[in-house]
PDB file of C-alpha atoms in Angstrom:
ATOM      1  CA  MET A   1       0.000   0.000   0.000  1.00  0.00           C
ATOM      2  CA  PHE A   2       2.840   2.379   0.847  1.00  0.00           C
ATOM      3  CA  TYR A   3       5.860   3.052  -1.272  1.00  0.00           C
ATOM      4  CA  SER A   4       9.113   4.976  -1.156  1.00  0.00           C
ATOM      5  CA  ILE A   5       9.567   7.572  -3.863  1.00  0.00           C
ATOM      6  CA  SER A   6      12.666   9.314  -2.542  1.00  0.00           C
ATOM      7  CA  SER A   7      14.936   7.434  -4.918  1.00  0.00           C
ATOM      8  CA  VAL A   8      13.479   9.317  -7.893  1.00  0.00           C
ATOM      9  CA  ILE A   9      14.348  12.820  -6.650  1.00  0.00           C
ATOM     10  CA  PRO A  10      17.126  14.269  -8.826  1.00  0.00           C
ATOM     11  CA  SER A  11      20.457  14.830  -7.139  1.00  0.00           C
ATOM     12  CA  ASN A  12      21.734  18.311  -6.408  1.00  0.00           C
ATOM     13  CA  PRO A  13      25.455  18.266  -7.260  1.00  0.00           C
ATOM     14  CA  LEU A  14      25.963  21.527  -5.367  1.00  0.00           C
ATOM     15  CA  CYS A  15      24.856  20.043  -2.065  1.00  0.00           C
ATOM     16  CA  HIS A  16      27.177  17.673  -0.244  1.00  0.00           C
ATOM     17  CA  ARG A  17      24.798  17.051   2.619  1.00  0.00           C
ATOM     18  CA  ARG A  18      22.764  13.892   2.748  1.00  0.00           C
ATOM     19  CA  ARG A  19      19.209  14.468   1.539  1.00  0.00           C
ATOM     20  CA  CYS A  20      16.256  13.968   3.845  1.00  0.00           C
ATOM     21  CA  VAL A  21      12.753  13.851   2.417  1.00  0.00           C
ATOM     22  CA  VAL A  22      10.319  15.666   4.730  1.00  0.00           C
ATOM     23  CA  TYR A  23       6.629  14.840   4.741  1.00  0.00           C
ATOM     24  CA  ASN A  24       5.053  17.722   6.665  1.00  0.00           C
ATOM     25  CA  GLY A  25       1.561  16.273   7.042  1.00  0.00           C
ATOM     26  CA  GLU A  26      -1.616  16.949   8.953  1.00  0.00           C
ATOM     27  CA  GLN A  27      -3.555  14.551  11.184  1.00  0.00           C
ATOM     28  CA  ILE A  28      -3.046  10.891  10.282  1.00  0.00           C
ATOM     29  CA  ARG A  29      -4.315   7.897  12.204  1.00  0.00           C
ATOM     30  CA  TYR A  30      -1.573   6.241  14.192  1.00  0.00           C
ATOM     31  CA  SER A  31      -2.091   2.859  12.505  1.00  0.00           C
ATOM     32  CA  GLN A  32      -1.511   4.420   9.076  1.00  0.00           C
ATOM     33  CA  ALA A  33       1.654   6.211  10.121  1.00  0.00           C
ATOM     34  CA  TRP A  34       2.960   3.062  11.792  1.00  0.00           C
ATOM     35  CA  ALA A  35       2.431   0.996   8.632  1.00  0.00           C
ATOM     36  CA  TRP A  36       4.019   3.756   6.574  1.00  0.00           C
ATOM     37  CA  GLN A  37       7.115   3.730   8.772  1.00  0.00           C
ATOM     38  CA  GLN A  38       7.409  -0.039   8.472  1.00  0.00           C
ATOM     39  CA  SER A  39       7.174   0.228   4.692  1.00  0.00           C
ATOM     40  CA  GLU A  40       9.891   2.884   4.509  1.00  0.00           C
ATOM     41  CA  VAL A  41      12.178   0.889   6.803  1.00  0.00           C
ATOM     42  CA  ALA A  42      11.691  -2.246   4.704  1.00  0.00           C
ATOM     43  CA  ALA A  43      12.540  -0.295   1.547  1.00  0.00           C
ATOM     44  CA  ARG A  44      15.807   0.857   3.090  1.00  0.00           C
ATOM     45  CA  ARG A  45      16.744  -2.635   4.152  1.00  0.00           C
ATOM     46  CA  GLU A  46      16.447  -3.592   0.495  1.00  0.00           C
ATOM     47  CA  ASN A  47      18.243  -0.472  -0.733  1.00  0.00           C
ATOM     48  CA  PRO A  48      20.343   1.305   1.940  1.00  0.00           C
ATOM     49  CA  GLU A  49      21.156   4.105  -0.524  1.00  0.00           C
ATOM     50  CA  LEU A  50      17.622   5.528  -0.448  1.00  0.00           C
ATOM     51  CA  ASP A  51      17.262   9.036   0.936  1.00  0.00           C
ATOM     52  CA  ASP A  52      16.441   9.486   4.590  1.00  0.00           C
ATOM     53  CA  VAL A  53      12.935  10.536   5.634  1.00  0.00           C
ATOM     54  CA  LEU A  54      11.365  12.707   8.308  1.00  0.00           C
ATOM     55  CA  MET A  55       7.612  12.319   8.789  1.00  0.00           C
ATOM     56  CA  LEU A  56       6.213  15.259  10.773  1.00  0.00           C
ATOM     57  CA  LEU A  57       2.609  14.538  11.712  1.00  0.00           C
ATOM     58  CA  GLU A  58      -0.216  14.914  14.190  1.00  0.00           C
ATOM     59  CA  HIS A  59      -2.433  12.069  15.383  1.00  0.00           C
ATOM     60  CA  PRO A  60      -6.009  11.872  16.622  1.00  0.00           C
ATOM     61  CA  PRO A  61      -6.065  10.816  20.305  1.00  0.00           C
ATOM     62  CA  VAL A  62      -4.206   7.518  20.750  1.00  0.00           C
ATOM     63  CA  TYR A  63      -2.117   5.741  23.377  1.00  0.00           C
ATOM     64  CA  THR A  64       0.951   3.694  22.518  1.00  0.00           C
ATOM     65  CA  LEU A  65       2.932   1.200  24.557  1.00  0.00           C
ATOM     66  CA  GLY A  66       6.570   0.402  23.992  1.00  0.00           C
ATOM     67  CA  LYS A  67       7.633  -3.169  23.342  1.00  0.00           C
ATOM     68  CA  GLY A  68       8.224  -3.914  27.005  1.00  0.00           C
ATOM     69  CA  SER A  69       5.810  -1.377  28.515  1.00  0.00           C
ATOM     70  CA  SER A  70       3.901  -2.279  31.645  1.00  0.00           C
ATOM     71  CA  LEU A  71       0.102  -2.178  31.559  1.00  0.00           C
ATOM     72  CA  GLY A  72       0.359  -1.001  35.148  1.00  0.00           C
ATOM     73  CA  PHE A  73       1.029   2.503  33.844  1.00  0.00           C
ATOM     74  CA  LEU A  74      -2.459   2.645  32.319  1.00  0.00           C
ATOM     75  CA  LYS A  75      -5.233   4.166  34.424  1.00  0.00           C
ATOM     76  CA  PHE A  76      -7.944   2.655  32.225  1.00  0.00           C
ATOM     77  CA  ASP A  77      -8.967  -0.795  31.084  1.00  0.00           C
ATOM     78  CA  PRO A  78      -6.841  -1.616  28.002  1.00  0.00           C
ATOM     79  CA  ASN A  79      -9.744  -3.635  26.596  1.00  0.00           C
ATOM     80  CA  ARG A  80     -11.992  -0.587  26.298  1.00  0.00           C
ATOM     81  CA  ARG A  81     -13.189  -0.155  22.727  1.00  0.00           C
ATOM     82  CA  ASP A  82     -13.526   3.634  22.915  1.00  0.00           C
ATOM     83  CA  VAL A  83      -9.775   4.142  23.367  1.00  0.00           C
ATOM     84  CA  GLU A  84      -7.180   3.570  20.653  1.00  0.00           C
ATOM     85  CA  LEU A  85      -4.229   1.688  22.103  1.00  0.00           C
ATOM     86  CA  TYR A  86      -1.284   0.087  20.288  1.00  0.00           C
ATOM     87  CA  ARG A  87       1.726  -1.859  21.484  1.00  0.00           C
ATOM     88  CA  VAL A  88       4.574  -1.110  19.111  1.00  0.00           C
ATOM     89  CA  GLU A  89       8.220  -2.002  18.677  1.00  0.00           C
ATOM     90  CA  ARG A  90       9.767   1.176  20.105  1.00  0.00           C
ATOM     91  CA  GLY A  91      11.467   1.417  23.467  1.00  0.00           C
ATOM     92  CA  GLY A  92       9.975   3.268  26.419  1.00  0.00           C
ATOM     93  CA  GLU A  93       6.734   3.115  28.331  1.00  0.00           C
ATOM     94  CA  VAL A  94       3.227   4.365  27.562  1.00  0.00           C
ATOM     95  CA  THR A  95       2.638   7.757  25.951  1.00  0.00           C
ATOM     96  CA  TYR A  96      -0.220   9.748  24.480  1.00  0.00           C
ATOM     97  CA  HIS A  97      -0.599  11.440  21.093  1.00  0.00           C
ATOM     98  CA  CYS A  98      -3.234  14.006  20.151  1.00  0.00           C
ATOM     99  CA  PRO A  99      -3.735  17.089  17.956  1.00  0.00           C
ATOM    100  CA  GLY A 100      -1.447  19.965  18.851  1.00  0.00           C
ATOM    101  CA  GLN A 101       1.419  17.572  19.480  1.00  0.00           C
ATOM    102  CA  LEU A 102       3.938  17.299  16.657  1.00  0.00           C
ATOM    103  CA  VAL A 103       5.254  13.776  16.177  1.00  0.00           C
ATOM    104  CA  GLY A 104       8.463  13.273  14.235  1.00  0.00           C
ATOM    105  CA  TYR A 105       9.341   9.907  12.730  1.00  0.00           C
ATOM    106  CA  PRO A 106      12.866   9.976  11.284  1.00  0.00           C
ATOM    107  CA  ILE A 107      13.756   7.045   9.040  1.00  0.00           C
ATOM    108  CA  LEU A 108      17.529   7.407   9.018  1.00  0.00           C
ATOM    109  CA  ASN A 109      20.313   5.015   8.153  1.00  0.00           C
ATOM    110  CA  LEU A 110      22.739   5.645  11.001  1.00  0.00           C
ATOM    111  CA  GLN A 111      25.565   4.102   9.000  1.00  0.00           C
ATOM    112  CA  TYR A 112      25.716   7.477   7.257  1.00  0.00           C
ATOM    113  CA  TYR A 113      25.828   9.321  10.579  1.00  0.00           C
ATOM    114  CA  ARG A 114      27.092   7.609  13.721  1.00  0.00           C
ATOM    115  CA  LYS A 115      26.363   4.057  14.796  1.00  0.00           C
ATOM    116  CA  ASP A 116      25.621   5.078  18.353  1.00  0.00           C
ATOM    117  CA  LEU A 117      22.105   4.949  19.803  1.00  0.00           C
ATOM    118  CA  HIS A 118      22.929   7.260  22.718  1.00  0.00           C
ATOM    119  CA  TRP A 119      24.243   9.843  20.257  1.00  0.00           C
ATOM    120  CA  TYR A 120      21.058   9.510  18.218  1.00  0.00           C
ATOM    121  CA  LEU A 121      18.803  10.039  21.233  1.00  0.00           C
ATOM    122  CA  ARG A 122      20.767  13.124  22.247  1.00  0.00           C
ATOM    123  CA  GLN A 123      20.473  14.449  18.691  1.00  0.00           C
ATOM    124  CA  LEU A 124      16.685  14.117  18.784  1.00  0.00           C
ATOM    125  CA  GLU A 125      16.642  15.970  22.098  1.00  0.00           C
ATOM    126  CA  GLU A 126      18.828  18.654  20.552  1.00  0.00           C
ATOM    127  CA  VAL A 127      16.273  19.244  17.781  1.00  0.00           C
ATOM    128  CA  ILE A 128      13.641  20.128  20.386  1.00  0.00           C
ATOM    129  CA  ILE A 129      16.068  22.180  22.465  1.00  0.00           C
ATOM    130  CA  LYS A 130      16.937  24.252  19.393  1.00  0.00           C
ATOM    131  CA  VAL A 131      13.261  24.955  18.678  1.00  0.00           C
ATOM    132  CA  LEU A 132      12.590  25.970  22.283  1.00  0.00           C
ATOM    133  CA  ALA A 133      15.546  28.353  22.132  1.00  0.00           C
ATOM    134  CA  GLU A 134      13.837  30.183  19.239  1.00  0.00           C
ATOM    135  CA  TYR A 135      11.296  31.346  21.836  1.00  0.00           C
ATOM    136  CA  GLY A 136      13.783  32.093  24.578  1.00  0.00           C
ATOM    137  CA  VAL A 137      12.718  28.935  26.404  1.00  0.00           C
ATOM    138  CA  ARG A 138      15.391  26.727  27.927  1.00  0.00           C
ATOM    139  CA  GLY A 139      15.000  23.008  27.277  1.00  0.00           C
ATOM    140  CA  ASP A 140      16.703  20.719  29.777  1.00  0.00           C
ATOM    141  CA  ARG A 141      17.906  17.131  29.750  1.00  0.00           C
ATOM    142  CA  LEU A 142      17.594  15.200  33.000  1.00  0.00           C
ATOM    143  CA  PRO A 143      20.306  12.700  34.007  1.00  0.00           C
ATOM    144  CA  GLY A 144      19.290   9.111  33.364  1.00  0.00           C
ATOM    145  CA  LEU A 145      16.115  10.059  31.473  1.00  0.00           C
ATOM    146  CA  THR A 146      15.310  10.569  27.793  1.00  0.00           C
ATOM    147  CA  GLY A 147      13.326  13.573  26.599  1.00  0.00           C
ATOM    148  CA  VAL A 148      13.231  17.339  27.050  1.00  0.00           C
ATOM    149  CA  TRP A 149      11.912  19.285  30.057  1.00  0.00           C
ATOM    150  CA  VAL A 150      11.059  22.942  30.607  1.00  0.00           C
ATOM    151  CA  GLU A 151      10.962  24.104  34.217  1.00  0.00           C
ATOM    152  CA  GLY A 152      10.456  20.521  35.353  1.00  0.00           C
ATOM    153  CA  ARG A 153       7.671  19.734  32.857  1.00  0.00           C
ATOM    154  CA  LYS A 154       8.265  17.167  30.144  1.00  0.00           C
ATOM    155  CA  VAL A 155       7.467  18.786  26.806  1.00  0.00           C
ATOM    156  CA  ALA A 156       8.972  16.158  24.505  1.00  0.00           C
ATOM    157  CA  ALA A 157       9.052  12.367  24.757  1.00  0.00           C
ATOM    158  CA  ILE A 158      11.329  10.145  22.688  1.00  0.00           C
ATOM    159  CA  GLY A 159      11.049   6.459  21.869  1.00  0.00           C
ATOM    160  CA  ILE A 160      12.893   4.740  19.043  1.00  0.00           C
ATOM    161  CA  LYS A 161      13.440   1.444  17.300  1.00  0.00           C
ATOM    162  CA  VAL A 162      16.649   0.768  15.353  1.00  0.00           C
ATOM    163  CA  SER A 163      17.171  -2.290  13.160  1.00  0.00           C
ATOM    164  CA  ARG A 164      20.262  -2.750  10.995  1.00  0.00           C
ATOM    165  CA  TRP A 165      21.011   0.856  11.957  1.00  0.00           C
ATOM    166  CA  ILE A 166      17.797   2.078  10.331  1.00  0.00           C
ATOM    167  CA  THR A 167      15.634   4.115  12.689  1.00  0.00           C
ATOM    168  CA  MET A 168      11.886   4.380  13.181  1.00  0.00           C
ATOM    169  CA  HIS A 169       9.494   5.961  15.692  1.00  0.00           C
ATOM    170  CA  GLY A 170      10.998   9.130  17.172  1.00  0.00           C
ATOM    171  CA  PHE A 171       9.852  12.170  19.164  1.00  0.00           C
ATOM    172  CA  ALA A 172       6.565  13.688  20.332  1.00  0.00           C
ATOM    173  CA  PHE A 173       6.694  17.431  21.021  1.00  0.00           C
ATOM    174  CA  ASN A 174       3.827  18.974  22.978  1.00  0.00           C
ATOM    175  CA  VAL A 175       3.318  22.303  21.244  1.00  0.00           C
ATOM    176  CA  CYS A 176      -0.297  23.223  22.050  1.00  0.00           C
ATOM    177  CA  PRO A 177      -2.220  20.001  22.822  1.00  0.00           C
ATOM    178  CA  ASP A 178      -5.002  19.351  25.287  1.00  0.00           C
ATOM    179  CA  LEU A 179      -2.996  17.634  28.015  1.00  0.00           C
ATOM    180  CA  GLU A 180      -6.031  16.020  29.671  1.00  0.00           C
ATOM    181  CA  GLY A 181      -5.377  12.671  27.961  1.00  0.00           C
ATOM    182  CA  PHE A 182      -2.102  12.313  29.839  1.00  0.00           C
ATOM    183  CA  GLN A 183      -4.042  12.090  33.105  1.00  0.00           C
ATOM    184  CA  ARG A 184      -5.202   8.596  32.131  1.00  0.00           C
ATOM    185  CA  ILE A 185      -1.653   7.199  32.137  1.00  0.00           C
ATOM    186  CA  VAL A 186       1.652   7.473  33.957  1.00  0.00           C
ATOM    187  CA  PRO A 187       3.461   9.151  31.045  1.00  0.00           C
ATOM    188  CA  CYS A 188       6.676   7.333  30.144  1.00  0.00           C
ATOM    189  CA  GLY A 189       6.368   5.554  33.487  1.00  0.00           C
ATOM    190  CA  ILE A 190       7.458   8.717  35.334  1.00  0.00           C
ATOM    191  CA  SER A 191       5.042   9.491  38.148  1.00  0.00           C
ATOM    192  CA  ASP A 192       6.836  12.377  39.869  1.00  0.00           C
ATOM    193  CA  LYS A 193       7.277  14.788  36.937  1.00  0.00           C
ATOM    194  CA  PRO A 194       4.389  16.493  35.142  1.00  0.00           C
ATOM    195  CA  VAL A 195       3.829  16.759  31.406  1.00  0.00           C
ATOM    196  CA  GLY A 196       3.859  20.224  29.871  1.00  0.00           C
ATOM    197  CA  SER A 197       3.611  22.033  26.565  1.00  0.00           C
ATOM    198  CA  LEU A 198       5.295  24.915  24.805  1.00  0.00           C
ATOM    199  CA  ALA A 199       1.988  26.805  24.847  1.00  0.00           C
ATOM    200  CA  GLN A 200       2.216  27.014  28.641  1.00  0.00           C
ATOM    201  CA  PHE A 201       5.309  29.176  28.212  1.00  0.00           C
ATOM    202  CA  VAL A 202       4.487  30.836  24.873  1.00  0.00           C
ATOM    203  CA  PRO A 203       0.685  31.307  24.874  1.00  0.00           C
ATOM    204  CA  ASP A 204       0.366  32.591  21.297  1.00  0.00           C
ATOM    205  CA  ILE A 205       2.367  29.777  19.731  1.00  0.00           C
ATOM    206  CA  GLN A 206       1.539  28.997  16.096  1.00  0.00           C
ATOM    207  CA  LEU A 207       1.706  25.337  15.117  1.00  0.00           C
ATOM    208  CA  PRO A 208       2.632  25.908  11.421  1.00  0.00           C
ATOM    209  CA  THR A 209       5.582  28.043  12.513  1.00  0.00           C
ATOM    210  CA  VAL A 210       6.798  25.374  14.912  1.00  0.00           C
ATOM    211  CA  ARG A 211       6.565  22.787  12.131  1.00  0.00           C
ATOM    212  CA  GLN A 212       8.996  24.766  10.003  1.00  0.00           C
ATOM    213  CA  GLN A 213      11.270  25.383  12.984  1.00  0.00           C
ATOM    214  CA  ILE A 214      11.437  21.647  13.673  1.00  0.00           C
ATOM    215  CA  ILE A 215      12.408  20.970  10.070  1.00  0.00           C
ATOM    216  CA  ALA A 216      15.122  23.630  10.216  1.00  0.00           C
ATOM    217  CA  ALA A 217      16.426  22.398  13.577  1.00  0.00           C
ATOM    218  CA  PHE A 218      16.424  18.789  12.369  1.00  0.00           C
ATOM    219  CA  ALA A 219      18.371  19.768   9.242  1.00  0.00           C
ATOM    220  CA  ALA A 220      20.918  21.713  11.300  1.00  0.00           C
ATOM    221  CA  THR A 221      21.322  19.027  13.963  1.00  0.00           C
ATOM    222  CA  PHE A 222      21.747  16.108  11.555  1.00  0.00           C
ATOM    223  CA  GLU A 223      23.403  18.211   8.836  1.00  0.00           C
ATOM    224  CA  VAL A 224      20.994  17.117   6.108  1.00  0.00           C
ATOM    225  CA  ASN A 225      19.393  18.827   3.148  1.00  0.00           C
ATOM    226  CA  PRO A 226      15.600  18.760   3.756  1.00  0.00           C
ATOM    227  CA  ILE A 227      13.368  18.276   0.709  1.00  0.00           C
ATOM    228  CA  GLU A 228       9.662  18.738   1.420  1.00  0.00           C
ATOM    229  CA  LEU A 229       7.223  16.515  -0.478  1.00  0.00           C
ATOM    230  CA  GLU A 230       3.495  15.981  -0.327  1.00  0.00           C
ATOM    231  CA  LEU A 231       2.173  12.936   1.486  1.00  0.00           C
ATOM    232  CA  PRO A 232       2.053   9.693  -0.533  1.00  0.00           C
ATOM    233  CA  GLN A 233      -1.335   9.271  -2.195  1.00  0.00           C
ATOM    234  CA  PRO A 234      -2.701   6.403  -0.046  1.00  0.00           C
ATOM    235  CA  LEU A 235      -2.204   8.521   3.055  1.00  0.00           C
ATOM    236  CA  SER A 236      -3.385  11.842   1.657  1.00  0.00           C
ATOM    237  CA  GLU A 237      -6.626  10.293   0.408  1.00  0.00           C
ATOM    238  CA  SER A 238      -7.582   8.743   3.738  1.00  0.00           C
TER     239      SER A 238
END
């Protein structure tokens, strides 16, 4: 159903940076984005020379569990039919996605960067920290934890899966979401630190602006040449 088209983009001989195709999309159901990621990863296992990808999306309300996540961090019955819940192959515990939260799914071949998962996690944090700095907001890392905090509130969660050095899943940045859905879980399994959003510190934040700032920060952090494309047809029609 999904396909990779990045191999057909003409090369730019003036640019020595690795190209990264950016799909800057709107709301997409989590199940669709998950299948899309799997398709792109499979394509790069077959052809490691394909361009890298960054999917920048929003999701309707949905909860996701990491591969080894504990159901004990849910405050609702996981068998309820009115709640979307998926267990996926990323690391980390339970998290929540909803509109107003920008989710980034980088499909990168780390053999072209650095084969170091700790480095990769810190790079993803750095993307968010750079965007926060655009607003004069300081993003912090906390020792022993993954993600980005502002004044003790977690504004960005990170969970990844890497296979044959090809990445999937990624980061979730709370720009201006309704945070109520987080009250039904113990976010990331951390009970003593609240979840926050950029809008709590910058009330007039504009989501389209933040989208472009994430793309710019991602390009600067990973030293790639971003090429924006429209969503693949099966996704854009749904």
